[in-house]
PDB file of C-alpha atoms in Angstrom:
ATOM      1  CA  UNK V   1      48.606 -78.373 -60.630  1.00 90.00           C
ATOM      2  CA  UNK V   2      51.580 -77.382 -62.779  1.00 92.00           C
ATOM      3  CA  UNK V   3      53.332 -80.249 -64.555  1.00 92.00           C
ATOM      4  CA  UNK V   4      56.945 -80.309 -65.780  1.00 92.00           C
ATOM      5  CA  UNK V   5      55.934 -81.870 -69.112  1.00 92.00           C
ATOM      6  CA  UNK V   6      53.102 -80.993 -71.516  1.00 92.00           C
ATOM      7  CA  UNK V   7      50.014 -82.999 -70.597  1.00 89.00           C
ATOM      8  CA  UNK V   8      47.558 -81.930 -73.333  1.00 85.00           C
ATOM      9  CA  UNK V   9      47.955 -80.448 -76.818  1.00 85.00           C
ATOM     10  CA  UNK V  10      47.836 -76.672 -77.114  1.00 82.00           C
ATOM     11  CA  UNK V  11      44.283 -75.560 -77.769  1.00 74.00           C
ATOM     12  CA  UNK V  12      41.797 -72.810 -77.038  1.00 68.00           C
ATOM     13  CA  UNK V  13      41.014 -72.719 -73.358  1.00 62.00           C
ATOM     14  CA  UNK V  14      37.736 -74.621 -73.071  1.00 61.00           C
ATOM     15  CA  UNK V  15      35.440 -73.451 -70.277  1.00 59.00           C
ATOM     16  CA  UNK V  16      35.118 -76.101 -67.614  1.00 57.00           C
ATOM     17  CA  UNK V  17      36.765 -78.882 -69.569  1.00 56.00           C
ATOM     18  CA  UNK V  18      39.833 -80.752 -68.527  1.00 54.00           C
ATOM     19  CA  UNK V  19      41.139 -84.056 -67.379  1.00 55.00           C
ATOM     20  CA  UNK V  20      39.550 -85.451 -64.281  1.00 67.00           C
ATOM     21  CA  UNK V  21      42.544 -87.601 -63.338  1.00 78.00           C
ATOM     22  CA  UNK V  22      43.270 -85.132 -60.523  1.00 86.00           C
ATOM     23  CA  UNK V  23      41.624 -86.621 -57.431  1.00 91.00           C
ATOM     24  CA  UNK V  24      40.252 -84.152 -54.849  1.00 91.00           C
ATOM     25  CA  UNK V  25      39.189 -85.448 -51.408  1.00 92.00           C
ATOM     26  CA  UNK V  26      36.692 -84.745 -50.011  1.00 92.00           C
ATOM     27  CA  UNK V  27      34.964 -84.753 -53.363  1.00 89.00           C
ATOM     28  CA  UNK V  28      33.230 -81.479 -54.194  1.00 88.00           C
ATOM     29  CA  UNK V  29      31.458 -80.554 -57.417  1.00 89.00           C
ATOM     30  CA  UNK V  30      33.452 -78.326 -59.716  1.00 88.00           C
ATOM     31  CA  UNK V  31      35.192 -77.927 -63.054  1.00 88.00           C
ATOM     32  CA  UNK V  32      38.636 -78.903 -64.262  1.00 88.00           C
ATOM     33  CA  UNK V  33      40.251 -76.665 -66.855  1.00 86.00           C
ATOM     34  CA  UNK V  34      43.569 -76.757 -68.683  1.00 86.00           C
ATOM     35  CA  UNK V  35      45.408 -73.436 -68.783  1.00 86.00           C
ATOM     36  CA  UNK V  36      47.907 -74.105 -71.549  1.00 86.00           C
ATOM     37  CA  UNK V  37      49.515 -77.520 -71.894  1.00 88.00           C
ATOM     38  CA  UNK V  38      50.954 -77.978 -68.391  1.00 90.00           C
ATOM     39  CA  UNK V  39      48.607 -76.323 -65.873  1.00 89.00           C
ATOM     40  CA  UNK V  40      45.390 -77.956 -64.693  1.00 89.00           C
ATOM     41  CA  UNK V  41      43.057 -75.968 -62.455  1.00 88.00           C
ATOM     42  CA  UNK V  42      40.066 -77.076 -60.417  1.00 89.00           C
ATOM     43  CA  UNK V  43      37.376 -74.572 -59.519  1.00 89.00           C
ATOM     44  CA  UNK V  44      34.783 -75.794 -57.024  1.00 91.00           C
ATOM     45  CA  UNK V  45      31.159 -74.965 -57.881  1.00 90.00           C
ATOM     46  CA  UNK V  46      30.669 -73.471 -54.426  1.00 90.00           C
ATOM     47  CA  UNK V  47      33.312 -73.550 -51.747  1.00 90.00           C
ATOM     48  CA  UNK V  48      35.189 -76.210 -49.881  1.00 92.00           C
ATOM     49  CA  UNK V  49      33.702 -76.945 -46.435  1.00 93.00           C
ATOM     50  CA  UNK V  50      35.224 -74.978 -43.555  1.00 95.00           C
ATOM     51  CA  UNK V  51      37.477 -76.799 -41.108  1.00 95.00           C
ATOM     52  CA  UNK V  52      38.520 -79.437 -43.613  1.00 95.00           C
ATOM     53  CA  UNK V  53      41.815 -80.857 -44.781  1.00 96.00           C
ATOM     54  CA  UNK V  54      41.667 -81.279 -48.557  1.00 95.00           C
ATOM     55  CA  UNK V  55      43.912 -83.801 -50.279  1.00 96.00           C
ATOM     56  CA  UNK V  56      44.745 -83.536 -53.976  1.00 94.00           C
ATOM     57  CA  UNK V  57      46.365 -86.493 -55.745  1.00 95.00           C
ATOM     58  CA  UNK V  58      47.853 -86.980 -59.192  1.00 93.00           C
ATOM     59  CA  UNK V  59      47.775 -90.776 -59.452  1.00 94.00           C
ATOM     60  CA  UNK V  60      50.720 -92.964 -60.390  1.00 94.00           C
ATOM     61  CA  UNK V  61      50.625 -93.929 -64.032  1.00 93.00           C
ATOM     62  CA  UNK V  62      49.560 -90.484 -65.278  1.00 92.00           C
ATOM     63  CA  UNK V  63      51.276 -90.057 -68.664  1.00 91.00           C
ATOM     64  CA  UNK V  64      52.459 -86.818 -70.304  1.00 91.00           C
ATOM     65  CA  UNK V  65      52.157 -86.109 -74.035  1.00 91.00           C
ATOM     66  CA  UNK V  66      55.805 -87.015 -74.532  1.00 92.00           C
ATOM     67  CA  UNK V  67      55.389 -90.394 -72.821  1.00 92.00           C
ATOM     68  CA  UNK V  68      56.734 -89.758 -69.327  1.00 92.00           C
ATOM     69  CA  UNK V  69      54.805 -91.705 -66.693  1.00 92.00           C
ATOM     70  CA  UNK V  70      54.418 -90.745 -63.032  1.00 92.00           C
ATOM     71  CA  UNK V  71      55.987 -93.584 -61.019  1.00 95.00           C
ATOM     72  CA  UNK V  72      54.055 -92.992 -57.776  1.00 96.00           C
ATOM     73  CA  UNK V  73      51.148 -90.888 -56.551  1.00 95.00           C
ATOM     74  CA  UNK V  74      51.964 -87.234 -56.079  1.00 95.00           C
ATOM     75  CA  UNK V  75      49.770 -85.709 -53.367  1.00 96.00           C
ATOM     76  CA  UNK V  76      49.496 -82.553 -51.293  1.00 96.00           C
ATOM     77  CA  UNK V  77      47.066 -81.210 -48.711  1.00 97.00           C
ATOM     78  CA  UNK V  78      45.721 -77.861 -47.647  1.00 96.00           C
ATOM     79  CA  UNK V  79      43.333 -76.798 -44.906  1.00 96.00           C
ATOM     80  CA  UNK V  80      40.316 -74.572 -45.159  1.00 96.00           C
ATOM     81  CA  UNK V  81      39.443 -71.928 -42.591  1.00 96.00           C
ATOM     82  CA  UNK V  82      39.103 -73.312 -39.066  1.00 96.00           C
ATOM     83  CA  UNK V  83      36.924 -71.734 -36.349  1.00 97.00           C
ATOM     84  CA  UNK V  84      38.271 -68.583 -34.741  1.00 96.00           C
ATOM     85  CA  UNK V  85      36.836 -65.996 -32.358  1.00 96.00           C
ATOM     86  CA  UNK V  86      36.825 -62.763 -34.364  1.00 95.00           C
ATOM     87  CA  UNK V  87      35.239 -60.477 -31.758  1.00 93.00           C
ATOM     88  CA  UNK V  88      33.606 -60.504 -28.363  1.00 93.00           C
ATOM     89  CA  UNK V  89      31.490 -58.290 -26.163  1.00 89.00           C
ATOM     90  CA  UNK V  90      32.482 -57.065 -23.631  1.00 90.00           C
ATOM     91  CA  UNK V  91      35.860 -56.238 -25.119  1.00 86.00           C
ATOM     92  CA  UNK V  92      39.236 -57.130 -23.666  1.00 87.00           C
ATOM     93  CA  UNK V  93      39.963 -55.121 -20.534  1.00 84.00           C
ATOM     94  CA  UNK V  94      36.413 -53.737 -20.402  1.00 80.00           C
ATOM     95  CA  UNK V  95      35.520 -51.989 -17.166  1.00 81.00           C
ATOM     96  CA  UNK V  96      32.223 -51.134 -15.499  1.00 83.00           C
ATOM     97  CA  UNK V  97      30.541 -54.081 -17.170  1.00 83.00           C
ATOM     98  CA  UNK V  98      27.071 -54.795 -15.780  1.00 85.00           C
ATOM     99  CA  UNK V  99      27.126 -57.753 -13.414  1.00 86.00           C
ATOM    100  CA  UNK V 100      24.263 -59.466 -15.256  1.00 86.00           C
ATOM    101  CA  UNK V 101      25.834 -59.046 -18.690  1.00 83.00           C
ATOM    102  CA  UNK V 102      26.021 -62.010 -21.013  1.00 87.00           C
ATOM    103  CA  UNK V 103      29.157 -62.457 -23.118  1.00 92.00           C
ATOM    104  CA  UNK V 104      28.876 -62.537 -26.910  1.00 93.00           C
ATOM    105  CA  UNK V 105      31.389 -64.582 -28.841  1.00 95.00           C
ATOM    106  CA  UNK V 106      31.491 -63.958 -32.586  1.00 95.00           C
ATOM    107  CA  UNK V 107      33.155 -66.635 -34.716  1.00 96.00           C
ATOM    108  CA  UNK V 108      34.302 -66.571 -38.335  1.00 96.00           C
ATOM    109  CA  UNK V 109      31.856 -69.385 -39.157  1.00 96.00           C
ATOM    110  CA  UNK V 110      28.783 -71.160 -37.802  1.00 95.00           C
ATOM    111  CA  UNK V 111      29.222 -73.005 -34.494  1.00 96.00           C
ATOM    112  CA  UNK V 112      26.858 -75.121 -32.406  1.00 94.00           C
ATOM    113  CA  UNK V 113      26.244 -74.572 -28.680  1.00 94.00           C
ATOM    114  CA  UNK V 114      26.582 -78.122 -27.370  1.00 94.00           C
ATOM    115  CA  UNK V 115      29.931 -79.066 -28.952  1.00 95.00           C
ATOM    116  CA  UNK V 116      31.381 -75.581 -28.346  1.00 96.00           C
ATOM    117  CA  UNK V 117      30.571 -75.614 -24.596  1.00 96.00           C
ATOM    118  CA  UNK V 118      33.160 -78.351 -23.975  1.00 96.00           C
ATOM    119  CA  UNK V 119      35.863 -75.997 -25.324  1.00 97.00           C
ATOM    120  CA  UNK V 120      34.922 -72.795 -23.489  1.00 97.00           C
ATOM    121  CA  UNK V 121      36.005 -71.848 -19.976  1.00 97.00           C
ATOM    122  CA  UNK V 122      34.721 -68.919 -17.879  1.00 96.00           C
ATOM    123  CA  UNK V 123      37.160 -67.985 -15.120  1.00 96.00           C
ATOM    124  CA  UNK V 124      36.716 -65.562 -12.231  1.00 95.00           C
ATOM    125  CA  UNK V 125      39.760 -63.973 -10.593  1.00 95.00           C
ATOM    126  CA  UNK V 126      38.966 -62.418  -7.207  1.00 94.00           C
ATOM    127  CA  UNK V 127      40.674 -59.241  -5.942  1.00 93.00           C
ATOM    128  CA  UNK V 128      42.769 -61.532  -3.708  1.00 94.00           C
ATOM    129  CA  UNK V 129      43.950 -63.497  -6.750  1.00 92.00           C
ATOM    130  CA  UNK V 130      41.848 -66.641  -6.212  1.00 95.00           C
ATOM    131  CA  UNK V 131      40.834 -68.288  -9.498  1.00 95.00           C
ATOM    132  CA  UNK V 132      37.576 -70.210  -9.989  1.00 95.00           C
ATOM    133  CA  UNK V 133      35.976 -71.762 -13.059  1.00 96.00           C
ATOM    134  CA  UNK V 134      32.329 -70.748 -13.304  1.00 95.00           C
ATOM    135  CA  UNK V 135      29.380 -72.613 -14.734  1.00 95.00           C
ATOM    136  CA  UNK V 136      27.543 -71.091 -17.687  1.00 96.00           C
ATOM    137  CA  UNK V 137      25.108 -71.901 -20.447  1.00 95.00           C
ATOM    138  CA  UNK V 138      25.280 -71.071 -24.141  1.00 96.00           C
ATOM    139  CA  UNK V 139      22.453 -69.701 -26.218  1.00 94.00           C
ATOM    140  CA  UNK V 140      21.738 -67.787 -29.403  1.00 94.00           C
ATOM    141  CA  UNK V 141      20.665 -64.223 -29.922  1.00 90.00           C
ATOM    142  CA  UNK V 142      16.915 -63.749 -29.855  1.00 87.00           C
ATOM    143  CA  UNK V 143      15.143 -63.153 -33.153  1.00 89.00           C
ATOM    144  CA  UNK V 144      14.442 -59.597 -31.970  1.00 89.00           C
ATOM    145  CA  UNK V 145      18.160 -58.956 -31.287  1.00 87.00           C
ATOM    146  CA  UNK V 146      19.073 -60.392 -34.683  1.00 88.00           C
ATOM    147  CA  UNK V 147      16.534 -58.171 -36.434  1.00 90.00           C
ATOM    148  CA  UNK V 148      17.298 -54.978 -34.455  1.00 88.00           C
ATOM    149  CA  UNK V 149      21.053 -55.350 -34.899  1.00 87.00           C
ATOM    150  CA  UNK V 150      20.789 -56.540 -38.535  1.00 88.00           C
ATOM    151  CA  UNK V 151      22.730 -59.728 -37.840  1.00 87.00           C
ATOM    152  CA  UNK V 152      20.742 -62.117 -40.046  1.00 87.00           C
ATOM    153  CA  UNK V 153      23.754 -63.104 -42.136  1.00 87.00           C
ATOM    154  CA  UNK V 154      25.995 -63.928 -39.149  1.00 89.00           C
ATOM    155  CA  UNK V 155      23.535 -65.050 -36.466  1.00 90.00           C
ATOM    156  CA  UNK V 156      24.780 -68.675 -36.627  1.00 93.00           C
ATOM    157  CA  UNK V 157      28.314 -67.394 -35.931  1.00 94.00           C
ATOM    158  CA  UNK V 158      27.366 -65.851 -32.568  1.00 94.00           C
ATOM    159  CA  UNK V 159      27.142 -67.652 -29.238  1.00 96.00           C
ATOM    160  CA  UNK V 160      25.917 -65.979 -26.058  1.00 95.00           C
ATOM    161  CA  UNK V 161      27.648 -67.142 -22.885  1.00 96.00           C
ATOM    162  CA  UNK V 162      25.353 -66.718 -19.859  1.00 94.00           C
ATOM    163  CA  UNK V 163      27.026 -67.123 -16.439  1.00 94.00           C
ATOM    164  CA  UNK V 164      24.921 -69.330 -14.129  1.00 92.00           C
ATOM    165  CA  UNK V 165      25.347 -66.847 -11.276  1.00 90.00           C
ATOM    166  CA  UNK V 166      25.526 -63.088 -11.217  1.00 88.00           C
ATOM    167  CA  UNK V 167      29.060 -61.775 -11.685  1.00 90.00           C
ATOM    168  CA  UNK V 168      30.721 -60.212  -8.625  1.00 90.00           C
ATOM    169  CA  UNK V 169      32.034 -56.637  -8.368  1.00 89.00           C
ATOM    170  CA  UNK V 170      35.813 -56.053  -8.357  1.00 89.00           C
ATOM    171  CA  UNK V 171      36.548 -59.400 -10.019  1.00 91.00           C
ATOM    172  CA  UNK V 172      38.210 -60.037 -13.352  1.00 92.00           C
ATOM    173  CA  UNK V 173      36.621 -62.511 -15.746  1.00 93.00           C
ATOM    174  CA  UNK V 174      38.282 -64.396 -18.565  1.00 94.00           C
ATOM    175  CA  UNK V 175      36.683 -66.458 -21.303  1.00 95.00           C
ATOM    176  CA  UNK V 176      39.004 -68.980 -22.930  1.00 96.00           C
ATOM    177  CA  UNK V 177      38.251 -70.743 -26.201  1.00 96.00           C
ATOM    178  CA  UNK V 178      40.379 -73.898 -26.171  1.00 97.00           C
ATOM    179  CA  UNK V 179      42.031 -75.555 -29.153  1.00 96.00           C
ATOM    180  CA  UNK V 180      39.768 -77.997 -30.927  1.00 96.00           C
ATOM    181  CA  UNK V 181      36.538 -75.985 -30.672  1.00 96.00           C
ATOM    182  CA  UNK V 182      34.596 -77.285 -33.678  1.00 96.00           C
ATOM    183  CA  UNK V 183      32.682 -75.388 -36.293  1.00 95.00           C
ATOM    184  CA  UNK V 184      29.451 -76.643 -37.816  1.00 95.00           C
ATOM    185  CA  UNK V 185      31.378 -77.952 -40.830  1.00 93.00           C
ATOM    186  CA  UNK V 186      34.498 -80.078 -41.046  1.00 90.00           C
ATOM    187  CA  UNK V 187      36.556 -81.955 -38.496  1.00 91.00           C
ATOM    188  CA  UNK V 188      39.291 -79.376 -37.864  1.00 94.00           C
ATOM    189  CA  UNK V 189      38.719 -77.175 -34.823  1.00 94.00           C
ATOM    190  CA  UNK V 190      40.077 -73.911 -33.470  1.00 93.00           C
TER     191      UNK V 190
END
């Protein structure tokens, strides 16, 4: 936060010290630090949770060194990274895909099967142009797949979509991830 008036006397920059009048919601552990007389920084100890709107407030009544008082709260918000599909197998426009192939969806963060299923749609388009939604289940990679493919660090980010019935030749299939698909953390979805 950069103020238009000096808020603290000029001093050496102390590590991790600073006023805590800045209110951060949701509350996360971290350190406040003055950078000069007018700039207050907050550095979280870890990271903010994904999929979260963070609100920062300078409360009314905050007083500068020269006596100016903030008449009302000054607040702003920002959002952390929301879920997003970053890759998928088979790829877009893939041809000659095996009819018993599962679909892998790779997200930018951990997702859970049960909540995600409500936001995923598997559609079959026949050669005649008829469109049908298909039933499917979601699962995780097996421990053997994770180990063989060295996916330990991202295994929670991968969902495997398994069609309930064998796919049909000469059809086109589309997987749609709808807005609102939640991640494991935070309330904000895709």
